[in-house]
XYZ file of C-alpha atoms in Angstrom:
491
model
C 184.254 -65.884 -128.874
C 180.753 -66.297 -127.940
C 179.001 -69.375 -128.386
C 175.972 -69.609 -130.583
C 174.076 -70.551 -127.390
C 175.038 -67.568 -125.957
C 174.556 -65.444 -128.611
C 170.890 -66.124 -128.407
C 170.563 -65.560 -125.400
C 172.416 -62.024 -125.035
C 170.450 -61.331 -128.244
C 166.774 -62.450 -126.658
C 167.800 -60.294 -123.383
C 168.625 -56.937 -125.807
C 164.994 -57.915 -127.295
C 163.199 -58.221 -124.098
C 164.727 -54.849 -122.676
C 163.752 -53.150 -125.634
C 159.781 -54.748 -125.461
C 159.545 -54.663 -122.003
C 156.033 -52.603 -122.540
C 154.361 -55.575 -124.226
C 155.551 -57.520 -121.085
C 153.689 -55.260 -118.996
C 150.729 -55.175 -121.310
C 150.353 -59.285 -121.361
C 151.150 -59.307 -117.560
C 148.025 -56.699 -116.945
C 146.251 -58.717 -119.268
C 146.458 -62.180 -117.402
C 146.064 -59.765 -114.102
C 142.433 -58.551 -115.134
C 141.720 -62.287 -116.579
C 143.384 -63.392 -112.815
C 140.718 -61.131 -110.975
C 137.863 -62.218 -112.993
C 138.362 -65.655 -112.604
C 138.611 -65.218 -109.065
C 135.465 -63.044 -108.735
C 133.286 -66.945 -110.171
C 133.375 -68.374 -106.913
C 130.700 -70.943 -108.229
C 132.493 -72.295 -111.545
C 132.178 -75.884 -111.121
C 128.331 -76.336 -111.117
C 129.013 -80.153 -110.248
C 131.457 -83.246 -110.086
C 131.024 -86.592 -110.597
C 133.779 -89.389 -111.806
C 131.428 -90.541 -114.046
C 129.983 -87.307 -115.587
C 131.781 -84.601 -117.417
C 132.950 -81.347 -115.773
C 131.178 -78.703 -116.141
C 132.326 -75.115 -115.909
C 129.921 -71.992 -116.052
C 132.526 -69.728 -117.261
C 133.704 -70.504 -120.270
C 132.480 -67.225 -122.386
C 134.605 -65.425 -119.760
C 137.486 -68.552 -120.771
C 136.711 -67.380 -124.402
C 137.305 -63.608 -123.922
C 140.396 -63.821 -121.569
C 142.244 -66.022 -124.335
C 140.981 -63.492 -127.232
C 142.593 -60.473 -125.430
C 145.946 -63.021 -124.501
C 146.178 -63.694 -128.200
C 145.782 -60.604 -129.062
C 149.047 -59.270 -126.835
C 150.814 -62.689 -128.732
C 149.946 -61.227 -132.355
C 151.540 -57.729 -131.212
C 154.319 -59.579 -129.545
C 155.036 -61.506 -132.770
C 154.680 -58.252 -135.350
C 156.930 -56.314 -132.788
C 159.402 -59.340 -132.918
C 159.868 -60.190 -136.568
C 159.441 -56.546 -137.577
C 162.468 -57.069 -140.251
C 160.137 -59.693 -142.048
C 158.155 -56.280 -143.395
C 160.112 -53.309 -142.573
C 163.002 -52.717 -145.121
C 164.511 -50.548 -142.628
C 164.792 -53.192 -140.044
C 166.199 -55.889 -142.696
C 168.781 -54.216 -143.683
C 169.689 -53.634 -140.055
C 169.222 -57.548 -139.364
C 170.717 -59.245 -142.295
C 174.206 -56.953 -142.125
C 174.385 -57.479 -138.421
C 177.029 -60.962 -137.855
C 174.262 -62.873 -136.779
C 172.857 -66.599 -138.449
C 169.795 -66.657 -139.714
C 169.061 -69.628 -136.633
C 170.294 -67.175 -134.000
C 167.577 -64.390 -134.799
C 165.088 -66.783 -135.329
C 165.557 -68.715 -131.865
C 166.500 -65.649 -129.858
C 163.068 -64.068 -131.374
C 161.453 -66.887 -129.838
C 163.224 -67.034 -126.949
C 162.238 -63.434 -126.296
C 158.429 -64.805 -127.464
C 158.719 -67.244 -124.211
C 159.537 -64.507 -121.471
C 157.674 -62.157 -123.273
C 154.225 -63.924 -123.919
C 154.380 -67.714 -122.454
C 155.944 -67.950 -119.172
C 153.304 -64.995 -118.022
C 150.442 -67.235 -119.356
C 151.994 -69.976 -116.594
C 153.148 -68.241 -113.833
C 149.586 -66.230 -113.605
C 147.535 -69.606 -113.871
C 149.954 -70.900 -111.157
C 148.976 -68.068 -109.019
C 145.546 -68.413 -109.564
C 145.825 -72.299 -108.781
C 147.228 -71.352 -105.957
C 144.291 -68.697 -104.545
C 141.516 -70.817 -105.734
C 142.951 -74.059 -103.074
C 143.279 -71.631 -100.741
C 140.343 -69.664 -101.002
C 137.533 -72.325 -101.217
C 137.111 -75.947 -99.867
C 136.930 -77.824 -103.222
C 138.970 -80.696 -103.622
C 142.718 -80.422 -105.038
C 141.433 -82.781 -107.965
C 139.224 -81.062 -108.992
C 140.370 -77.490 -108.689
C 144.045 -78.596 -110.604
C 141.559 -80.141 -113.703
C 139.478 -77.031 -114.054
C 142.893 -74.845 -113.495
C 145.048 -77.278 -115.943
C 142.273 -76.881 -118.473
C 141.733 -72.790 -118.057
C 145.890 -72.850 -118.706
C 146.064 -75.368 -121.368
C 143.230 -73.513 -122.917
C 145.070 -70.027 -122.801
C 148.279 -71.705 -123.936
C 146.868 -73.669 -127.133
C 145.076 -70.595 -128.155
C 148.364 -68.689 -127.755
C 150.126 -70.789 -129.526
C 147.923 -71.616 -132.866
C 147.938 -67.248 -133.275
C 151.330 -67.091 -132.423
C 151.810 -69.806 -135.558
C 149.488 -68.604 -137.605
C 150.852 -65.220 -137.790
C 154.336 -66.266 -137.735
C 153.635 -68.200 -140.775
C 152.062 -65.572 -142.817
C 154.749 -63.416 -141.808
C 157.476 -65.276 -143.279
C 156.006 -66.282 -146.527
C 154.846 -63.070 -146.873
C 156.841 -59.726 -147.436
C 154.112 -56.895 -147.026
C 152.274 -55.996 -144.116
C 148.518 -56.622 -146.072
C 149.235 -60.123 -146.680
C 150.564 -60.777 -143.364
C 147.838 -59.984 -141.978
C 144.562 -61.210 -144.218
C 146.752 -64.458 -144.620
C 147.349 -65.101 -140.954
C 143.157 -64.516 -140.172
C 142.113 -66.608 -143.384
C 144.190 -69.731 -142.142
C 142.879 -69.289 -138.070
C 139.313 -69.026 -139.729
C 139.653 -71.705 -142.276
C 141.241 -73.866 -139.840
C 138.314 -74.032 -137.144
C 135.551 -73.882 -139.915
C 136.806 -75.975 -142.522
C 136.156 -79.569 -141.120
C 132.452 -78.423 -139.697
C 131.433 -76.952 -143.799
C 132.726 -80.268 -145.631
C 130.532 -82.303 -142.675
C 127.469 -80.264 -143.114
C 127.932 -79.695 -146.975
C 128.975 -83.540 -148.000
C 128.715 -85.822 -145.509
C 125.716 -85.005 -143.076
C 122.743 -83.869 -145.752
C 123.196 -87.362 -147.805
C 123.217 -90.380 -145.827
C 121.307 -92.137 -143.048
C 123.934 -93.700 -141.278
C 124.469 -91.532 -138.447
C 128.287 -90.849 -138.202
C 128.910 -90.449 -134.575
C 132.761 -90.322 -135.039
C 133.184 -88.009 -137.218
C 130.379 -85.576 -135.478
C 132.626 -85.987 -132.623
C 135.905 -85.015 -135.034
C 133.659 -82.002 -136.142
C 132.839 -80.794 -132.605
C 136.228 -80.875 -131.165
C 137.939 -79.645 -134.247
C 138.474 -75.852 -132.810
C 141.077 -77.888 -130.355
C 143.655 -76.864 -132.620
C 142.321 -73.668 -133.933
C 142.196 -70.287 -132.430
C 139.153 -71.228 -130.839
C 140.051 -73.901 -127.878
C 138.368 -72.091 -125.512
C 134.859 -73.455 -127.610
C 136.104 -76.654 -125.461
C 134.922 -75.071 -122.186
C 131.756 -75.265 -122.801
C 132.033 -79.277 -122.755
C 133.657 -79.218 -119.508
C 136.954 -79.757 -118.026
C 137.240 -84.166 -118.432
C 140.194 -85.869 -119.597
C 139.723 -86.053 -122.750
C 139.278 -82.275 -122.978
C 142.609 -82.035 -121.094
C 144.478 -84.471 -123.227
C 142.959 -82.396 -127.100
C 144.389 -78.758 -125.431
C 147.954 -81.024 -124.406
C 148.044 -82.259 -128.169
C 147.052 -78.717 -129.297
C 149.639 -76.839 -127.924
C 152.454 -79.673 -128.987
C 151.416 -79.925 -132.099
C 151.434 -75.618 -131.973
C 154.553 -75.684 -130.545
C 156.602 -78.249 -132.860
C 154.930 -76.493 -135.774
C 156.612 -73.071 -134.376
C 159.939 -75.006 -134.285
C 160.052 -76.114 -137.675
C 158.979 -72.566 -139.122
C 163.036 -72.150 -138.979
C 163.530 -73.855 -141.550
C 161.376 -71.489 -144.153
C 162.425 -68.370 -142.128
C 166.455 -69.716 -142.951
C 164.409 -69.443 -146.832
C 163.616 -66.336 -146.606
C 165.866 -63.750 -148.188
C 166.149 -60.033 -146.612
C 165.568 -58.654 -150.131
C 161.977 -59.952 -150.425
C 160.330 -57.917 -148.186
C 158.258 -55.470 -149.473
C 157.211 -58.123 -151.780
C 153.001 -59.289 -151.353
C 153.840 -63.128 -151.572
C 157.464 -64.355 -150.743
C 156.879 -68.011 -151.571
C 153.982 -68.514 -154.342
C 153.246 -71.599 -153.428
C 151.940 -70.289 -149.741
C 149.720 -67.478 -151.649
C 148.064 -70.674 -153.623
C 147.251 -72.089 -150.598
C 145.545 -69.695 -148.963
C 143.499 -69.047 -152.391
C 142.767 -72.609 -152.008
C 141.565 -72.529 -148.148
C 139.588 -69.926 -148.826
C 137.239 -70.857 -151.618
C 137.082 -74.194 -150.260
C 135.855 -73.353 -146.730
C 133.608 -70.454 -148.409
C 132.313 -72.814 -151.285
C 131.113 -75.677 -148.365
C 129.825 -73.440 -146.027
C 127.405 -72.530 -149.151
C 126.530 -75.940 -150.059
C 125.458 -76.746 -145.791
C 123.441 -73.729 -146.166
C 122.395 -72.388 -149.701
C 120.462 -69.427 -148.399
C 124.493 -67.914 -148.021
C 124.694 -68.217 -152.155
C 125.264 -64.256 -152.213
C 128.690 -65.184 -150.959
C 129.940 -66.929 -154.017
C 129.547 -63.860 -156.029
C 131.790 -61.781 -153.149
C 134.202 -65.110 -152.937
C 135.265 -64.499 -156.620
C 135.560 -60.684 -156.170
C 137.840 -61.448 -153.028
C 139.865 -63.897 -155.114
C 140.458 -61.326 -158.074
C 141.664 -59.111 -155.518
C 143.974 -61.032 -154.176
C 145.391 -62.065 -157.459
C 145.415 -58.377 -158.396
C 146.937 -56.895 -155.361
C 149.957 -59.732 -155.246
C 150.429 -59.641 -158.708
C 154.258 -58.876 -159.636
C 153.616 -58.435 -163.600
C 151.497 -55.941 -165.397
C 147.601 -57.040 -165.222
C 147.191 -58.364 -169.013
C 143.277 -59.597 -169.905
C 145.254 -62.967 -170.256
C 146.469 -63.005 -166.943
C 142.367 -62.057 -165.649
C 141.171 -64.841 -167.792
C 143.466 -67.610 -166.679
C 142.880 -66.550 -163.090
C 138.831 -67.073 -164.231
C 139.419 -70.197 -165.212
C 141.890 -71.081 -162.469
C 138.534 -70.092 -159.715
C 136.199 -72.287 -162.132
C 138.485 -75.381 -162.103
C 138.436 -75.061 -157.918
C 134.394 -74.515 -158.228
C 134.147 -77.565 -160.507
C 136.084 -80.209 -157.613
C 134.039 -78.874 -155.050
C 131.053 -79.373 -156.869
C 132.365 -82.476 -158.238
C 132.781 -84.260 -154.874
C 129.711 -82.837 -153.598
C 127.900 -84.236 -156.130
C 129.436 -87.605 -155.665
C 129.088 -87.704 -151.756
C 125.101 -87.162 -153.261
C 125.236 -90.594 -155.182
C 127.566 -92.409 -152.757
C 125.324 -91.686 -149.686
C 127.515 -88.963 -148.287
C 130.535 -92.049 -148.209
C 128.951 -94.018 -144.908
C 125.337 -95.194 -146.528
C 122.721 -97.003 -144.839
C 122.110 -97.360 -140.930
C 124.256 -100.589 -140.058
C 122.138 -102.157 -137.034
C 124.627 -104.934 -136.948
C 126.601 -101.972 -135.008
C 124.498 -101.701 -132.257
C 125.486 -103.069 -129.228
C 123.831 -105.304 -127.215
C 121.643 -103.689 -124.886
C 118.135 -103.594 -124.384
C 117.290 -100.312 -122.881
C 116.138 -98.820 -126.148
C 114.410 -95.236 -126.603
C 112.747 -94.951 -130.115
C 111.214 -92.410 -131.475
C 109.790 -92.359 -135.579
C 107.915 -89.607 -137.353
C 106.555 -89.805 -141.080
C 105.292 -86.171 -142.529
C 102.989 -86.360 -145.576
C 99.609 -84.498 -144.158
C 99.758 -86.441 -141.628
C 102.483 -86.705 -138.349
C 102.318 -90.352 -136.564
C 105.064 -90.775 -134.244
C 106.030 -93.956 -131.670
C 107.611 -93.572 -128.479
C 109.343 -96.868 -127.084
C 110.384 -96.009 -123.516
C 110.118 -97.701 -119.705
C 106.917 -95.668 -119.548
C 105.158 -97.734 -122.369
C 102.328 -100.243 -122.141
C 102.668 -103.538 -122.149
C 104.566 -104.204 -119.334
C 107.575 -103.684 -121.429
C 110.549 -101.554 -120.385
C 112.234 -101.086 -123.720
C 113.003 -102.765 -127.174
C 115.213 -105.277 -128.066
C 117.571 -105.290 -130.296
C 115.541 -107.354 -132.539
C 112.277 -105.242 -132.020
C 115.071 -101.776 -133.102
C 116.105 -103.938 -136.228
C 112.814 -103.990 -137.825
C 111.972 -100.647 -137.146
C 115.909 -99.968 -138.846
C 115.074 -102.145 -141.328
C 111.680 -100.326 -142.799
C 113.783 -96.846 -142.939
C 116.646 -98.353 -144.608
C 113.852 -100.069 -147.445
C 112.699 -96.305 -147.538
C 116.061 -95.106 -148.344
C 116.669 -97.680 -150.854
C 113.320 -96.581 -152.889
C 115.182 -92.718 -153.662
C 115.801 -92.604 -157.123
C 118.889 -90.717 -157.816
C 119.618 -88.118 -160.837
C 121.225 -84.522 -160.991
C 117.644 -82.464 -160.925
C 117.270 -84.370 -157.560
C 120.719 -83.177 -156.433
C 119.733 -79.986 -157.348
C 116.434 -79.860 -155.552
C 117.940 -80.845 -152.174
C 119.352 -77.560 -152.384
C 115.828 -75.735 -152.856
C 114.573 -73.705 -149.586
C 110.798 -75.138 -148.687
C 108.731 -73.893 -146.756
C 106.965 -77.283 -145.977
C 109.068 -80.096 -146.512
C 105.805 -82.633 -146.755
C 107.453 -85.637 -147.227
C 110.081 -87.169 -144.748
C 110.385 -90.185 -142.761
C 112.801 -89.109 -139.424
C 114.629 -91.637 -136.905
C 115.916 -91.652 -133.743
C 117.367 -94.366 -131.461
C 119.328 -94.400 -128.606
C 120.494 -97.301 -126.027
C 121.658 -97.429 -122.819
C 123.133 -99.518 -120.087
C 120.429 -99.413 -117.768
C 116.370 -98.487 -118.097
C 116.819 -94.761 -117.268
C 117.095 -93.364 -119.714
C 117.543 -89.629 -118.705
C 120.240 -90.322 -116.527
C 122.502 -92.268 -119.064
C 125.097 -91.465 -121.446
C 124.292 -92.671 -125.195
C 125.848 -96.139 -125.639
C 124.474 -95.960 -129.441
C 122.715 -92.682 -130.820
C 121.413 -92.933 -134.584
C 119.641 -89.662 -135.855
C 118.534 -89.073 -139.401
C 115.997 -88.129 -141.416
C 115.041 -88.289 -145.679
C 112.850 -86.825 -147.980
C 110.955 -90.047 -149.956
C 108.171 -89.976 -152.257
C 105.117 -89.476 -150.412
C 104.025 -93.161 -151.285
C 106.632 -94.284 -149.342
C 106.245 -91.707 -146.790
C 102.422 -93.409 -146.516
C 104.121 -97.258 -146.544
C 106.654 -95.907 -144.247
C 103.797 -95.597 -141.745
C 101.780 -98.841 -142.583
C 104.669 -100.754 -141.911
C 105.240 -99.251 -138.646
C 101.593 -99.466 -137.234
C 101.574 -102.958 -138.187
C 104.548 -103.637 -136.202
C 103.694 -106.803 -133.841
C 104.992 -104.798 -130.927
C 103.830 -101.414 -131.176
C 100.365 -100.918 -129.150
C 98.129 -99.050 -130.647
C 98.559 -96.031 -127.916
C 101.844 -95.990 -128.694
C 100.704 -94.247 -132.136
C 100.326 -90.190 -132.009
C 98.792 -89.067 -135.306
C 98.107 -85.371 -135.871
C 96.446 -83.665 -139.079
C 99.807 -81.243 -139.945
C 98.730 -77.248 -140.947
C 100.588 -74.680 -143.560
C 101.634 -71.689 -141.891
């Protein structure tokens, strides 16, 4: 008798023979992606060990690994087509085969199919870019390690993505909104509840989580949005941890797809729970990106429709004006928590409060720059170009200036009408007090990565939008030069 072992693999080999076409298709695929790579012989603008990799490409990076997901989604639907054909599950669950032996030959077939193309073709093009220009090896295996890790992660987040909808679900509908709600929620989520509840309330600038927010689409459908910051190490190490984490994700889907029973499919939701989830992704991620940007509110109206829908359409008991109203209230109690920790990231300083200068490290090259609005714009500019003799602030000098916008901050007086104004669109927001600072570890400043960067800015009263600006003219070390004031105009 045949091992299990081998059982998979004669079973993967029937599979391949009988998809060979969507081999060819991903092959031609990475062919065309091959020859247009090839055809950028200037994609590394510059190199430096001490400054990011840049690569000029990466919209062409971000189109190649659309169409080489889109040959993995087919790939995967083609696969598993017993998860939503009855036809085919009947064949598959009478045939003597363990529910682990489809599911690993599937995926074996998924790896010749889909995967090993992705790496043989980047090998290749390795390969003719060393031998075709006179860049160094380093840096043409980064940019090539990054191009394939890019490809691969993207591969592999659709390839789990759909896979996932696919086995909780049982109709072909649901597999597929499911499987594009999670990729979307995925990338977007972590940006909306930055923007919506962390970002528009506080004034301590928080640098690590911006940076969680911008490389976020690492592990999303989206890693090719990491070209665009180059090809460093870090990049290279967030694609590596992507397509793991992808990977051992994939792995572990056996143990639902061993769940699922051949007699559910046709059904809209196999496992409830999963169909909850997604409900919950989605007005979450809709409900956020709302509150970061309120002139979207026409959404809200279209997010309950879509949810009704849902509930509707994967409904397996007779719609009952009961069942409508509980799924009402069931969308009001989700609106309530995201409005409910909205409105407390309003009151708690958007969880990181006040500008800490304690934080800032010690280093003198200092570039300031303030500016009050209330009828009047006065701004100061602290660089190595100021008078005085001086190159930059000190630390001490930056703490007083940190000091007055933190005494502004403290002078808002909370309450729920305020909460609700920040929302209102102005044309002419008349009275905010703005901040930036930003040191370095020598006096150039525009050839210097940040070692501290604090950006923020506040609407105040316009009293203390006037004291705001006393208190900096009468600064000790600010020249009088150093102050720009100019009348502001309605347009």
């Amino acid at each position: 008798m045949q091992t299990a072992k081998n059982r998979i693999i004669a079973a993967s080999s029937r599979d391949f023979k009988v998809n060979k076409l969507l081999f060819v298709i991903t092959n031609l695929v990475l062919f065309i992606n091959f020859i247009m790579q090839m055809s950028m012989r200037k994609f590394i603008t510059y190199y430096s060990e001490s400054v990011t990799n840049s690569y000029t490409g990466y919209g062409l990076a971000q189109a190649g690994s659309v169409a080489i997901a889109l040959c993995a989604v087919f790939t995967v639907f083609t696969l598993f087509h017993e998860l939503y054909s009855k036809p085919h599950a009947d064949l598959a669950y009478s045939l003597p085969a363990s529910a682990k032996e489809r599911f690993f030959s599937k995926l074996l077939t998924l790896l010749k199919i889909h995967i090993l193309p992705i790496l043989c073709w980047n090998i290749i093009q390795f390969i003719a870019v060393l031998l075709t220009t006179d860049i160094a090896l380093k840096i043409v295996a980064r940019y090539s390690a990054v191009l394939m890790l890019t490809q691969l992660a993207t591969s592999l987040f659709v390839i789990l993505a759909v896979l996932l909808s696919m086995i909780c679900c049982g109709r072909l509908a649901e597999m597929i909104y499911t499987a594009v709600i999670i990729a979307v929620c995925e990338a977007a989520l972590p940006a909306c509840i930055y923007y919506s509840t962390i970002s528009p309330f506080t004034v301590q600038y928080p640098y690590d989580i911006e940076n969680f927010v911008t490389y976020c689409p690492a592990w999303s459908a989206f890693p090719a949005h990491l070209m665009e910051f180059g090809y460093s190490t870090k990049v290279l190490l967030l694609l590596i941890g992507s397509a793991l984490f992808s990977a051992l994700l994939i792995t572990l889907l056996y143990f639902l797809y061993k769940k699922r029973d051949g007699k559910d499919t046709g059904k809209p939701f196999v496992f409830s729970a999963y169909r909850e989830i997604i409900l919950i992704l989605a007005v979450i991620t809709v409900t956020t990106y709302v509150l970061s940007d309120t002139s979207n509110t026409i959404l809200l109206p279209a997010l309950l429709l879509g949810y009704l829908l849902v509930r509707i359409l994967s409904s397996n008991s007779k719609l009952t004006i009961i069942h409508f109203v509980k799924w009402v209230g069931i969308f009001a109690v989700y609106m309530v928590i995201i409005f409910g920790v909205n409105i407390l990231a309003y009151f708690c300083n958007g969880f990181t409060g006040k500008i800490d200068g304690a934080k800032l490290t010690e280093y003198n090259h200092v570039w300031a720059l303030n500016t009050t609005t209330n009828d009047i714009t006065a701004s100061y500019i602290s660089s190595h170009q100021n008078p005085q003799d001086k190159n930059t602030l000190t630390k001490d000098e930056t703490m007083q200036i940190i000091d007055i916008y933190n005494s502004a901050f403290d002078s808002r007086k909370k309450s729920i009408s305020d909460y609700i104004h920040h929302f209102k669109r102005t044309q002419n927001q008349v009275n905010i007090v703005s901040i930036i600072i930003r040191t370095y570890d020598t006096d150039d400043i525009y050839n210097n990565d940040d070692i501290d960067y604090i950006d923020f800015d506040l609407s105040v009263s316009k009293a203390e939008a006037d004291k705001v600006n006393e208190e900096l003219k009468a600064l000790s070390f600010i020249a009088p030069e150093q102050i720009h004031e100019q009348k502001s105009y309605n347009y």
